[in-house]
Structure formats: structure tokens, C-alpha cells
Amino acid sequence: MPRLPKWRRLLEESRRQALVAIDFYNRPGDRRSYSDFIVHLHLAWQDLLLASRMKNDRQIYYQKNGRYKKTPDGSRKTWDLSRCLKEEYSETSPIRKNLEFFIGLRNRIEHNFEDNLLVVTAPEAHACIINYETELIRRFGDNFTLGNELKIPIFIHSLQPAEYDYMAEMRRGIPTATLNYISEFVADLPDEVTSNEKFSYRLALMPVKGPKTQADMALTFVNTHDLNEDEKLQLMGKEGSVIIAEKFRNVVHGDEMLPGKIAQEVEARIPFRFGLNDFTRLRKKWGIGPAKSGDKKGLPNSDTFCLYSPAFQQFVYTPKLLDRIVEAIRTEGGYSRLLGKEPRLKHDG
């Protein structure tokens, strides 16, 4: 049997890494590892793009002054995933931004908080896998699909209030540095990227009732972009409950503060001046609260640090956000980096 070309062997390794990643993601309980999922998914994408470029006789090695860079064992040094993304996708591509999100997240994962991160970043993880399958087929054909080797996982999902409380608590349990990374990464993206399913893939699940036919499948995926308004209404009108994967917003508990009050509390706990405009600039930088005054829709991560009060028709902010701001700007360096200006001491006129 003839030896497979190098690009084909690399492609098979890419598919193997992708299946390992999915296995780590789907494992229950202590056997699941979100960090391993990200590591193997990173390798799967890197090998996929390298194999594609090799197949088409395109550059995959680092060069300097016309010479190839070498690894410690003397072989040519191949491009890493970040370099591949720059060559294969535009700077605003949702696929590229989704992968850059996980590249940055990879070294921020702490073992004790893996499940917390899985809850918060599940839509991005789903998008990353679906993007991989799409690119795999687009570049190499249907014969290389992962679909023949994967089965629909059996899962249990509770819709009781206790489950909502659990999910909100999981978000709050993420370390501050990692939470900052997620919030700032998403806040820096344009709306057309964050709302694109190639960056964050959210699902609507509907149990189908009625007599079963031979054409029925356990899960049927429908692209809403392929439906007109009447077809969407007909789909949503079928019998059965609908589960939409979107962020759950907590309710007001009584210890939240209005923007002016939280600015005062911040200033009282740091040595510098801090006003309402500073607070607004910082919360928007972190993707917290409404994008514009009067909006009822919060920016990413609003459910953790601020809550919408229907009674007052505005957002209120939690003590956790107060603590985060104080910790971030209590030094001159932190203040200057986040607010873009030199701090003024409170006792200065």
C-alpha cells in the first residue's frame, strides 16, 4: 500500500485531534476537561490549515532573510495557528476571531474553574467545532467529515429556577483576570462579529410530538437564514417547549447601586479622582451595562456585574463590579492603562 502524502497524514492527525477534543468536552463529571478540549482543538485547527496549504503547495514555514527557521531538532519550523489565521482569514472574520478568543483563553484556564468557563463560553466552543467541520469539508470534501464518527450526546437539562441560579453563580466564580479577558475581548469586537454564529453558536431545542415517521431524526438542524417569516412562525408554533440558549439575567437583590453612587464609592476607596464619566468609560470598555443611555439591552457580561431593574427602567450595578474597579485602578499604572489618562490625587485642587 503506497505511503500517504504528508498533507494527508497531517489531515488525519487533525481529525484525530478534533475527535479527542470533542470527547473531552462531552465527558460527564470529573472525566471532562475543558482545558484539554481547548488544547486539542487548537492542534486540530493548526493541522487542518497547514494540511490545506501543503496540499495546495503554499508556504507553511517560517523564514528570515531568505532562510528557513529551524526547530531544536534541526527540522523546519512550521507556522503556528496565529500565523495561519492571518494568512487564511481576514482580520474581521468571525472564524478567525473565534479562534483568537480560544488562543488567548488557553493559558488563562485554571483547573478549579474549568466548569465555570465551560458554562460561559459554550456558544463559542460550539461555533469553533462547527466551523472546523465546515472548513474540513470545504477544503477536502465530504469524505473527510467528522459526522460519521460522532453521535448525538444524551444530556439532561433542568429548566427549574435552581438551574438558572447555578449558571449565574458559575459565571461569578470565574477568576477576575480571566473574566476581564473574556469581557474585554468581546467588547472590542464589532456587533456583526459577536452576533455571527461563526463566532458564537446558540441553539434552540424543540421536542417534537406526534406520531414518529421513518423520516424523523433525533435532532433536526434548521438554518433560520433559510426560512421566511411565515416558516419561522410555523416552526415556533409546533407543540413542545422551546429552549433558547441565551444569557439568563438575574433579578435585583437590593444591594446594587446607580452609576453615580458606584462612582462615589470607587473614589472613596482609591487615592484618585473618579467621576461618573470615568465609570461609564470603564464599564463600556469591559462590556458591562447598556451600550447607549436608555437601552434595555446590556453589553456582554452584564448579568454578572449589573442588573436591569424593570421598576426603575434602568441598569443598576453590583458590589462585585465596585470591587473589580477598585482593584483594577487603585494604582497609577492601572488607572492610566484603563482610563487612558494620568490620575489626579483627591487632595489636589
Coordinates of C-alpha atoms in Angstrom, one line a residue:
M1 CA 0.0 0.0 0.0
P2 CA 1.6 3.3 -1.1
R3 CA 2.5 5.8 1.7
L4 CA 0.0 8.7 2.1
P5 CA 1.3 12.1 1.1
K6 CA 2.4 14.3 4.0
W7 CA -0.6 16.6 3.8
R8 CA -2.9 13.7 4.0
R9 CA -1.2 12.3 7.1
L10 CA -1.4 15.7 8.7
L11 CA -5.1 16.0 7.9
E12 CA -5.8 12.6 9.5
E13 CA -3.9 13.8 12.6
S14 CA -6.1 17.0 12.6
R15 CA -9.3 14.9 12.5
R16 CA -8.0 12.7 15.4
Q17 CA -7.2 15.8 17.5
A18 CA -10.7 17.2 16.8
L19 CA -12.3 14.0 17.9
V20 CA -10.2 13.9 21.1
A21 CA -11.2 17.5 21.8
I22 CA -14.9 16.7 21.4
D23 CA -14.5 13.6 23.6
F24 CA -13.0 15.7 26.4
Y25 CA -15.9 18.2 26.1
N26 CA -18.7 15.7 26.2
R27 CA -17.3 13.6 29.1
P28 CA -19.5 13.8 32.2
G29 CA -18.4 14.9 35.7
D30 CA -14.7 14.6 36.7
R31 CA -13.8 13.0 33.4
R32 CA -14.5 16.1 31.5
S33 CA -11.6 18.5 30.8
Y34 CA -12.3 21.9 29.2
S35 CA -8.6 22.8 29.1
D36 CA -7.8 19.6 27.2
F37 CA -10.7 20.4 24.9
I38 CA -9.1 23.8 24.0
V39 CA -5.6 22.3 23.6
H40 CA -6.6 19.6 21.2
L41 CA -9.0 21.8 19.3
H42 CA -6.1 24.3 18.9
L43 CA -3.9 21.5 17.4
A44 CA -6.8 20.3 15.2
W45 CA -7.2 23.7 13.6
Q46 CA -3.5 24.2 13.2
D47 CA -3.0 20.9 11.4
L48 CA -6.1 21.5 9.3
L49 CA -4.9 24.8 7.9
L50 CA -1.3 23.5 7.5
A51 CA -2.6 20.4 5.6
S52 CA -4.7 22.6 3.4
R53 CA -1.8 24.9 2.5
M54 CA 0.6 21.9 1.9
K55 CA -2.0 20.3 -0.4
N56 CA -2.0 23.4 -2.5
D57 CA 1.8 23.9 -2.4
R58 CA 1.6 27.1 -0.3
Q59 CA 4.1 28.3 2.3
I60 CA 3.9 26.9 5.8
Y61 CA 7.4 27.5 7.2
Y62 CA 8.9 30.5 9.0
Q63 CA 11.7 32.3 7.1
K64 CA 14.1 35.0 8.0
N65 CA 16.5 36.7 5.5
G66 CA 15.6 34.0 2.9
R67 CA 16.5 31.1 5.2
Y68 CA 14.1 28.7 7.0
K69 CA 14.0 28.9 10.7
K70 CA 14.8 25.6 12.4
T71 CA 13.5 23.8 15.5
P72 CA 15.9 22.4 18.1
D73 CA 15.9 19.1 16.3
G74 CA 17.0 20.7 13.1
S75 CA 13.7 20.5 11.1
R76 CA 12.0 23.5 9.5
K77 CA 9.7 25.4 11.9
T78 CA 6.1 25.4 10.7
W79 CA 3.7 28.2 11.2
D80 CA 1.7 28.3 14.4
L81 CA -2.1 28.7 14.4
S82 CA -2.0 32.5 14.9
R83 CA 0.1 32.9 11.7
C84 CA -2.1 30.5 9.8
L85 CA -5.2 32.6 10.7
K86 CA -3.6 35.8 9.5
E87 CA -2.9 34.2 6.1
E88 CA -6.2 32.4 5.7
Y89 CA -8.8 34.8 7.1
S90 CA -9.5 38.5 7.1
E91 CA -8.9 40.5 10.3
T92 CA -12.7 40.8 10.8
S93 CA -13.6 37.2 10.1
P94 CA -15.8 35.6 12.8
I95 CA -14.0 32.3 12.3
R96 CA -10.6 34.0 13.0
K97 CA -11.9 36.0 16.0
N98 CA -13.5 32.8 17.5
L99 CA -10.1 31.0 17.3
E100 CA -8.2 34.0 18.6
F101 CA -10.5 34.1 21.5
F102 CA -9.6 30.5 22.4
I103 CA -5.9 31.1 21.8
G104 CA -6.0 33.9 24.4
L105 CA -8.1 31.8 26.7
R106 CA -5.9 28.7 26.6
N107 CA -3.3 30.0 29.1
R108 CA -5.8 31.5 31.4
I109 CA -7.6 28.3 32.4
E110 CA -7.3 27.2 36.0
H111 CA -8.3 23.6 36.8
N112 CA -10.7 24.5 39.6
F113 CA -12.7 26.8 37.3
E114 CA -13.0 24.7 34.1
D115 CA -16.7 24.1 34.5
N116 CA -17.3 27.8 35.1
L117 CA -15.7 28.6 31.9
L118 CA -17.5 25.9 30.0
V119 CA -20.8 27.4 31.0
V120 CA -19.8 30.9 30.0
T121 CA -18.1 30.1 26.7
A122 CA -20.2 27.1 25.5
P123 CA -21.6 29.1 22.5
E124 CA -18.1 30.0 21.3
A125 CA -17.0 26.3 21.8
H126 CA -19.9 25.0 19.7
A127 CA -19.1 27.6 17.0
C128 CA -15.5 26.5 16.9
I129 CA -16.4 22.9 16.3
I130 CA -19.0 23.6 13.7
N131 CA -16.6 26.0 11.9
Y132 CA -14.0 23.2 11.9
E133 CA -16.4 20.7 10.3
T134 CA -17.4 23.3 7.7
E135 CA -13.8 24.1 6.8
L136 CA -12.9 20.5 6.8
I137 CA -15.5 19.7 4.2
R138 CA -15.0 22.9 2.2
R139 CA -11.2 22.3 1.8
F140 CA -11.1 18.5 1.5
G141 CA -14.6 17.2 0.6
D142 CA -17.4 15.3 2.2
N143 CA -15.4 12.1 2.6
F144 CA -13.5 13.7 5.5
T145 CA -16.5 14.7 7.6
L146 CA -16.4 14.0 11.3
G147 CA -20.2 13.4 11.2
N148 CA -19.8 9.6 10.5
E149 CA -17.8 9.2 13.7
L150 CA -19.9 11.3 16.1
K151 CA -23.2 10.6 17.8
I152 CA -25.7 13.0 19.4
P153 CA -24.9 13.0 23.1
I154 CA -27.6 12.2 25.6
F155 CA -28.0 15.0 28.2
I156 CA -30.2 16.2 30.9
H157 CA -31.1 19.9 31.2
S158 CA -33.2 21.3 34.0
L159 CA -35.4 24.3 33.5
Q160 CA -36.0 24.9 37.1
P161 CA -35.0 28.2 38.8
A162 CA -32.3 26.4 40.7
E163 CA -30.6 25.7 37.4
Y164 CA -30.6 29.4 36.5
D165 CA -29.2 30.3 39.8
Y166 CA -26.5 27.7 39.3
M167 CA -25.5 29.0 35.9
A168 CA -25.3 32.6 37.2
E169 CA -23.2 31.5 40.1
M170 CA -20.8 29.7 37.8
R171 CA -20.3 32.9 35.9
R172 CA -19.5 34.8 39.1
G173 CA -16.9 32.1 40.1
I174 CA -14.5 32.7 37.3
P175 CA -11.2 34.4 38.3
T176 CA -11.1 38.1 37.8
A177 CA -8.2 38.1 35.3
T178 CA -9.9 35.5 33.1
L179 CA -13.3 37.3 33.4
N180 CA -11.6 40.5 32.4
Y181 CA -10.1 38.8 29.3
I182 CA -13.4 37.5 28.2
S183 CA -15.3 40.8 28.7
E184 CA -12.6 42.9 27.0
F185 CA -12.1 40.6 24.1
V186 CA -15.9 40.5 23.3
A187 CA -16.3 44.3 24.0
D188 CA -13.6 45.1 21.4
L189 CA -15.4 43.2 18.6
P190 CA -18.0 44.8 16.3
D191 CA -21.6 43.8 16.5
E192 CA -21.5 42.0 13.2
V193 CA -18.9 39.6 14.6
T194 CA -20.4 38.9 18.1
S195 CA -23.9 38.3 16.5
N196 CA -22.4 35.9 13.9
E197 CA -23.0 32.2 14.5
K198 CA -19.4 31.5 13.4
F199 CA -18.2 33.3 16.5
S200 CA -20.9 32.3 19.0
Y201 CA -23.3 29.4 18.1
R202 CA -26.5 29.4 20.1
L203 CA -29.2 26.7 19.8
A204 CA -33.0 26.4 20.0
L205 CA -34.1 22.9 21.0
M206 CA -37.6 21.7 20.5
P207 CA -39.0 18.3 21.5
V208 CA -41.2 17.0 18.6
K209 CA -44.5 15.5 19.5
G210 CA -46.9 13.4 17.4
P211 CA -46.6 10.1 15.5
K212 CA -43.0 9.1 14.6
T213 CA -42.2 8.6 10.9
Q214 CA -39.3 7.0 9.2
A215 CA -38.1 10.4 8.1
D216 CA -37.8 11.6 11.7
M217 CA -34.4 12.2 13.2
A218 CA -33.5 12.7 16.9
L219 CA -32.3 16.2 16.1
T220 CA -33.0 18.3 13.1
F221 CA -30.9 21.4 12.4
V222 CA -32.6 24.3 10.7
N223 CA -30.7 27.4 9.5
T224 CA -33.0 30.3 10.3
H225 CA -31.4 32.3 7.4
D226 CA -33.0 29.8 5.0
L227 CA -36.5 30.4 6.4
N228 CA -39.0 33.2 5.6
E229 CA -41.1 34.8 8.4
D230 CA -44.1 32.5 7.9
E231 CA -41.9 29.4 8.1
K232 CA -40.2 30.7 11.3
L233 CA -43.6 31.3 12.9
Q234 CA -44.8 27.8 11.8
L235 CA -41.7 26.2 13.3
M236 CA -42.0 28.0 16.6
G237 CA -45.7 27.3 16.7
K238 CA -45.3 23.5 16.9
E239 CA -46.2 21.7 20.0
G240 CA -43.4 21.3 22.6
S241 CA -41.3 23.6 24.7
V242 CA -38.6 25.7 23.2
I243 CA -35.2 26.2 24.8
I244 CA -33.2 29.1 23.6
A245 CA -29.5 29.3 24.6
E246 CA -29.2 32.9 25.7
K247 CA -27.9 34.6 28.8
F248 CA -30.0 34.5 31.9
R249 CA -30.3 37.8 33.6
N250 CA -30.5 37.9 37.4
V251 CA -33.0 39.9 39.4
V252 CA -32.3 42.9 41.6
H253 CA -31.5 41.9 45.2
G254 CA -31.3 45.3 46.9
D255 CA -27.5 45.9 47.3
E256 CA -27.0 47.3 43.8
M257 CA -26.1 50.9 43.1
L258 CA -26.9 53.5 40.4
P259 CA -24.0 54.8 38.3
G260 CA -23.5 58.0 40.3
K261 CA -23.4 56.1 43.6
I262 CA -20.9 53.5 42.4
A263 CA -18.6 56.2 41.1
Q264 CA -18.7 57.9 44.5
E265 CA -17.9 54.5 46.3
V266 CA -15.0 53.9 43.9
E267 CA -13.5 57.3 44.5
A268 CA -13.8 56.8 48.3
R269 CA -11.7 53.6 48.1
I270 CA -8.9 54.8 45.9
P271 CA -6.5 57.8 46.2
F272 CA -7.5 59.3 42.8
R273 CA -10.4 61.3 41.4
F274 CA -13.0 59.1 39.8
G275 CA -16.2 60.5 38.3
L276 CA -19.3 59.3 36.5
N277 CA -17.7 59.8 33.1
D278 CA -14.8 57.6 34.2
F279 CA -17.2 54.9 35.4
T280 CA -19.1 55.0 32.1
R281 CA -15.9 54.7 30.0
L282 CA -14.6 51.8 32.1
R283 CA -17.8 49.8 32.1
K284 CA -18.2 50.1 28.3
K285 CA -14.5 49.1 27.9
W286 CA -15.3 45.9 29.8
G287 CA -18.6 45.3 28.0
I288 CA -20.9 45.9 31.0
G289 CA -24.3 47.6 31.1
P290 CA -26.2 49.4 28.2
A291 CA -24.3 50.4 25.1
K292 CA -26.3 53.7 25.0
S293 CA -28.2 55.6 27.6
G294 CA -31.8 54.3 27.7
D295 CA -31.1 50.9 26.2
K296 CA -32.7 48.0 27.8
K297 CA -30.2 45.5 26.4
G298 CA -26.9 45.1 28.2
L299 CA -23.4 44.6 26.8
P300 CA -21.7 41.2 27.2
N301 CA -21.2 40.1 30.8
S302 CA -24.0 42.4 32.1
D303 CA -25.6 39.6 34.0
T304 CA -22.6 39.3 36.3
F305 CA -21.9 42.9 37.2
C306 CA -25.2 44.8 36.6
L307 CA -28.9 44.0 36.5
Y308 CA -31.8 45.6 34.8
S309 CA -34.5 47.0 37.1
P310 CA -37.9 47.0 35.4
A311 CA -39.3 49.1 38.1
F312 CA -36.8 52.0 37.5
Q313 CA -36.3 51.1 33.8
Q314 CA -32.5 51.3 34.1
F315 CA -29.5 49.2 35.0
V316 CA -28.1 49.0 38.5
Y317 CA -24.6 47.8 39.3
T318 CA -23.4 45.2 41.8
P319 CA -20.9 45.4 44.6
K320 CA -18.8 42.9 42.7
L321 CA -18.3 45.5 40.0
L322 CA -17.3 48.0 42.6
D323 CA -14.6 45.6 43.9
R324 CA -13.4 44.9 40.4
I325 CA -13.0 48.6 39.5
V326 CA -11.2 49.4 42.8
E327 CA -8.8 46.5 42.3
A328 CA -8.1 47.5 38.7
I329 CA -7.4 51.2 39.1
R330 CA -6.0 51.5 42.7
T331 CA -2.5 52.1 41.3
E332 CA -1.3 54.8 38.9
G333 CA -0.4 52.3 36.3
G334 CA -3.7 50.5 36.3
Y335 CA -5.6 53.8 36.3
S336 CA -3.6 55.2 33.3
R337 CA -3.9 52.0 31.3
L338 CA -7.6 51.5 31.7
L339 CA -8.8 55.2 31.6
G340 CA -6.2 56.5 29.2
K341 CA -5.2 59.5 31.3
E342 CA -3.0 60.3 34.2
P343 CA -4.7 60.1 37.6
R344 CA -5.3 63.1 39.8
L345 CA -5.0 62.8 43.6
K346 CA -8.1 63.6 45.5
H347 CA -6.4 66.3 47.6
D348 CA -5.3 68.2 44.5
G349 CA -7.3 71.2 43.8

